[in-house]
PDB file of C-alpha atoms in Angstrom:
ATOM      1  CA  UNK A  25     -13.116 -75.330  -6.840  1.00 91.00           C
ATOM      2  CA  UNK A  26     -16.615 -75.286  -7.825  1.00 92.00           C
ATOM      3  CA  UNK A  27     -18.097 -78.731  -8.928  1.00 92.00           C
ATOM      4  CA  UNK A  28     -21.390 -78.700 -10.745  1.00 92.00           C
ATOM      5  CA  UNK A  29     -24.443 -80.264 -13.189  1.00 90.00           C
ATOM      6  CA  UNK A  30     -24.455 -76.908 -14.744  1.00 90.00           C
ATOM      7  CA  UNK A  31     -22.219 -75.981 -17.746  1.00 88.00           C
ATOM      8  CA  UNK A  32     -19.099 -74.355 -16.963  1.00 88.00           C
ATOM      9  CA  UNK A  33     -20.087 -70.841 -19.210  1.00 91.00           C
ATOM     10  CA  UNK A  34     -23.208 -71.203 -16.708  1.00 93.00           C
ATOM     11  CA  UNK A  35     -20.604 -71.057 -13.476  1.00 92.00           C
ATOM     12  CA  UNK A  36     -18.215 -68.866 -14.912  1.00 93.00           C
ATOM     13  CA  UNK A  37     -21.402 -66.294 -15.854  1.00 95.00           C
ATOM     14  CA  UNK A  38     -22.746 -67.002 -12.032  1.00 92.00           C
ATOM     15  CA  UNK A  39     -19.936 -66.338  -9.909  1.00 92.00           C
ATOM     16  CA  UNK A  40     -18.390 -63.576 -12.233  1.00 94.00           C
ATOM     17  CA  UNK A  41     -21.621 -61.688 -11.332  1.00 94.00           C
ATOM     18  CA  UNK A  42     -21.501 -62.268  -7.882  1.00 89.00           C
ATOM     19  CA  UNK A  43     -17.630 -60.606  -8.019  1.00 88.00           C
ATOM     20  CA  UNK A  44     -16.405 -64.423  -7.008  1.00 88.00           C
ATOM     21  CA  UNK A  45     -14.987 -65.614 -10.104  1.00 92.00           C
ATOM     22  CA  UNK A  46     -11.163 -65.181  -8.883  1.00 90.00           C
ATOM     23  CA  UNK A  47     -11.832 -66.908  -6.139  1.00 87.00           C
ATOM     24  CA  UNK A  48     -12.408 -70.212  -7.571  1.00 88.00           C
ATOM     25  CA  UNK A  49     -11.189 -70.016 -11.437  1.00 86.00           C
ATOM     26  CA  UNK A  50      -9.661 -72.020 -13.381  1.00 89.00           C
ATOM     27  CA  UNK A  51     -11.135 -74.950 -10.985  1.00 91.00           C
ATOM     28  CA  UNK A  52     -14.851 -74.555 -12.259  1.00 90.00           C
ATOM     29  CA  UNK A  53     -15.818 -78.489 -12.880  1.00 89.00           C
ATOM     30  CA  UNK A  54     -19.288 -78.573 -14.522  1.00 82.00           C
ATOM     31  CA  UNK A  55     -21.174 -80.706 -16.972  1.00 84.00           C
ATOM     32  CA  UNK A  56     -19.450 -82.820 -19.502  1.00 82.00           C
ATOM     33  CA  UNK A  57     -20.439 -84.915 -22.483  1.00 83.00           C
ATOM     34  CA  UNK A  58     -20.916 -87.749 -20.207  1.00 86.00           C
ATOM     35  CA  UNK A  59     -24.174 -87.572 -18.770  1.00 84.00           C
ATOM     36  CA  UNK A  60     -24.036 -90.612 -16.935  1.00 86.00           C
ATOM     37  CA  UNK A  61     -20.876 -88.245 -14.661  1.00 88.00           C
ATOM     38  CA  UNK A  62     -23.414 -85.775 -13.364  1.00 86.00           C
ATOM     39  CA  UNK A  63     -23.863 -86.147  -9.703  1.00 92.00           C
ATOM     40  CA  UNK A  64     -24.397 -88.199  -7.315  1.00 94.00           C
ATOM     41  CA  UNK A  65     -21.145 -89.566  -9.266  1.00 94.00           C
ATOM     42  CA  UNK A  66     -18.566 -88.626  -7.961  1.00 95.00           C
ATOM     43  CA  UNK A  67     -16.423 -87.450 -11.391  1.00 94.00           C
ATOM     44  CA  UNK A  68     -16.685 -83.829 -11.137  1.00 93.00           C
ATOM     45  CA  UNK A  69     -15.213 -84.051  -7.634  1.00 95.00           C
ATOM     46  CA  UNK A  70     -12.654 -86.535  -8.511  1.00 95.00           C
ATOM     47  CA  UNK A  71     -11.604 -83.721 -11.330  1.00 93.00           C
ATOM     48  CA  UNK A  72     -11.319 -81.030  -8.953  1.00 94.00           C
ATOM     49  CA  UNK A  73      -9.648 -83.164  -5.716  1.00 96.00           C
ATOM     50  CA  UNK A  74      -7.200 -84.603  -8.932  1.00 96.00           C
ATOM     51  CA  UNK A  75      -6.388 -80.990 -10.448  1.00 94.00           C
ATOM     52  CA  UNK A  76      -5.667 -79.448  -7.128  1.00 94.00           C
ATOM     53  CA  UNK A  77      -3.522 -82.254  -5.895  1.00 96.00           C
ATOM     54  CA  UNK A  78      -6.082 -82.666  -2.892  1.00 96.00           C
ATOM     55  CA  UNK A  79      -6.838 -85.536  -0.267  1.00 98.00           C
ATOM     56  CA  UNK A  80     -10.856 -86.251   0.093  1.00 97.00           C
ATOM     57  CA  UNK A  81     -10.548 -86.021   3.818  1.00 96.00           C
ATOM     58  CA  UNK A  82      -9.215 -82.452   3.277  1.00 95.00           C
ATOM     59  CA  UNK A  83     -11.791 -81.071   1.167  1.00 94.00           C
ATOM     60  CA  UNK A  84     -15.266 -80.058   1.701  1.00 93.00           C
ATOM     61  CA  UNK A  85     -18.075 -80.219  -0.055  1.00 94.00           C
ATOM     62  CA  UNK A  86     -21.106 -77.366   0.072  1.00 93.00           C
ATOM     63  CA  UNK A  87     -23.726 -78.401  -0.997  1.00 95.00           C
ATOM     64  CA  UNK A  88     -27.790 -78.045  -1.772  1.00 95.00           C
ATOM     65  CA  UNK A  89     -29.026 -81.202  -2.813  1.00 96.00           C
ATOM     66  CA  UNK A  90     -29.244 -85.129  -2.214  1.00 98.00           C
ATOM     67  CA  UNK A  91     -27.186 -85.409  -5.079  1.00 97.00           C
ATOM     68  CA  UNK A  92     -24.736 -83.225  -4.166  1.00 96.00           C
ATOM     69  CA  UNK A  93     -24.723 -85.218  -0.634  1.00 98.00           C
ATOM     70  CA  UNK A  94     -24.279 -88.018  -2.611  1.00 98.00           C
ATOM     71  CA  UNK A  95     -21.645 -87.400  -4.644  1.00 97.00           C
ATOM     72  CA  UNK A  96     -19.791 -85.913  -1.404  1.00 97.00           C
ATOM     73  CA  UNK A  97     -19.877 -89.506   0.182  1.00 98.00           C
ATOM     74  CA  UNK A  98     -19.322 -91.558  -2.930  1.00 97.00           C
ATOM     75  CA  UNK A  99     -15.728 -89.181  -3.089  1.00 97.00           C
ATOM     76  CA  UNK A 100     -15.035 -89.256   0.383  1.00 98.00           C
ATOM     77  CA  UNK A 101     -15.426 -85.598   0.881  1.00 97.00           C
ATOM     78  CA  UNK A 102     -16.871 -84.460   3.912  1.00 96.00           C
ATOM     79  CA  UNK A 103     -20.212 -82.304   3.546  1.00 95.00           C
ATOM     80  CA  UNK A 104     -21.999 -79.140   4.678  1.00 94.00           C
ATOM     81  CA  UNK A 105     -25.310 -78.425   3.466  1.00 95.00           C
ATOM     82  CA  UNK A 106     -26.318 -75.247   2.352  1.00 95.00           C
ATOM     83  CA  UNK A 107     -30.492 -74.699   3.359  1.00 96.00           C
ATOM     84  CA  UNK A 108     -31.523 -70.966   2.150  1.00 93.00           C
ATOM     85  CA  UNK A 109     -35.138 -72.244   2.961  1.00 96.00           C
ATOM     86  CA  UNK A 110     -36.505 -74.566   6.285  1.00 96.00           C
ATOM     87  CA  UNK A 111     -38.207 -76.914   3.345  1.00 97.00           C
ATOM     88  CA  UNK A 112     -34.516 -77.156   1.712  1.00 97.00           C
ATOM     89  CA  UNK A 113     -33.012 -78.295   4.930  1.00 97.00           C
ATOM     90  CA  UNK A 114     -35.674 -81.172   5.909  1.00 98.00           C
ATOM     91  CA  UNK A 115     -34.618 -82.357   2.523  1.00 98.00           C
ATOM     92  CA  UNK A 116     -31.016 -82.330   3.303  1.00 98.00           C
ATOM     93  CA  UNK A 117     -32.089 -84.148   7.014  1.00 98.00           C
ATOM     94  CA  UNK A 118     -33.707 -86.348   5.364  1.00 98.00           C
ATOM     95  CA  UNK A 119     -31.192 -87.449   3.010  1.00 98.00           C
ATOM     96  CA  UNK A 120     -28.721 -87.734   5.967  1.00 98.00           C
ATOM     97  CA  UNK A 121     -27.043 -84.189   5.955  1.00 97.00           C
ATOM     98  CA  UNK A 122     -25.150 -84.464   9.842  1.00 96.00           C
ATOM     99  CA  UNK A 123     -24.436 -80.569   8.959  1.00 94.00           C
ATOM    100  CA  UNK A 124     -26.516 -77.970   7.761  1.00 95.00           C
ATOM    101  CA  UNK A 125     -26.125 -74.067   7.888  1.00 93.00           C
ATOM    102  CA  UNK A 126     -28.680 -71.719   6.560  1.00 93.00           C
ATOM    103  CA  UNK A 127     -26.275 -68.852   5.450  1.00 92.00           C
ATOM    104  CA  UNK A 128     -23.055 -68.746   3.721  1.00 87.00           C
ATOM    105  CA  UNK A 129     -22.788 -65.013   3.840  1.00 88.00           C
ATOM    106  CA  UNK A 130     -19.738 -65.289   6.375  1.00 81.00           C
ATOM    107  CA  UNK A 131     -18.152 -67.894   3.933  1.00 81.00           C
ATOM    108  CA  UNK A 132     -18.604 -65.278   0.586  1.00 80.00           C
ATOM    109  CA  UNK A 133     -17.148 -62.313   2.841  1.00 80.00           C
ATOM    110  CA  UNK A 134     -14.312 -64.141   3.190  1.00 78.00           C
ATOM    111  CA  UNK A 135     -14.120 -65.494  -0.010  1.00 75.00           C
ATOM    112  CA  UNK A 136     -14.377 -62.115  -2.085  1.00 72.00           C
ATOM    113  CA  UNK A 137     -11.353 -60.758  -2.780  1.00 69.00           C
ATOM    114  CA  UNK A 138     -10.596 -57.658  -1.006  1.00 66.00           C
TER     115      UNK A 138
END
């Protein structure tokens, strides 16, 4: 699943040109009407744990951000933050990010359909 502040067209456009749309689709959680649900709340993970019939402790969160740290620990989802630049990660430190990697291209390899 892909949780996010964007709008779901906006995912859906991303990872379709990046070839990883069937890897995650229909579970593309973005933006609602609810502003006050954008992360660090936890809804948009709650949606996507809920529609895939998944346990917190057996999910994982990747994410970029604070918030998306936040939200992470607010749903009891464990974490790994994603740092494409040294500034990125200090801000992930910072924030209390225990794990950090600075590449996901082994993760989208294996992700991408064959």
């Amino acid at each position: 699943a892909v949780t996010s502040n964007n709008s779901p067209a906006v995912v859906r456009a991303y990872l379709q040109g990046r070839g990883l749309l069937p890897c995650f689709a229909p579970h593309l959680y973005g933006r609602t009407a609810e502003l006050r649900h954008l992360k660090p709340h936890p809804h948009c993970l709650q949606r996507a744990l809920n529609a895939m019939g998944a346990a917190p402790a057996a999910a994982l969160m990747i994410g970029d951000t604070p918030t998306d740290l936040r939200a992470a620990e607010r749903a009891g989802v464990p974490f790994l933050g994603y740092a494409g630049t040294p500034r990125k990660g200090r801000i992930l430190a910072e924030a209390g990010a225990r794990m950090i990697v600075h590449s996901l291209d082994t993760l989208l390899t294996a992700l991408r359909p064959a």
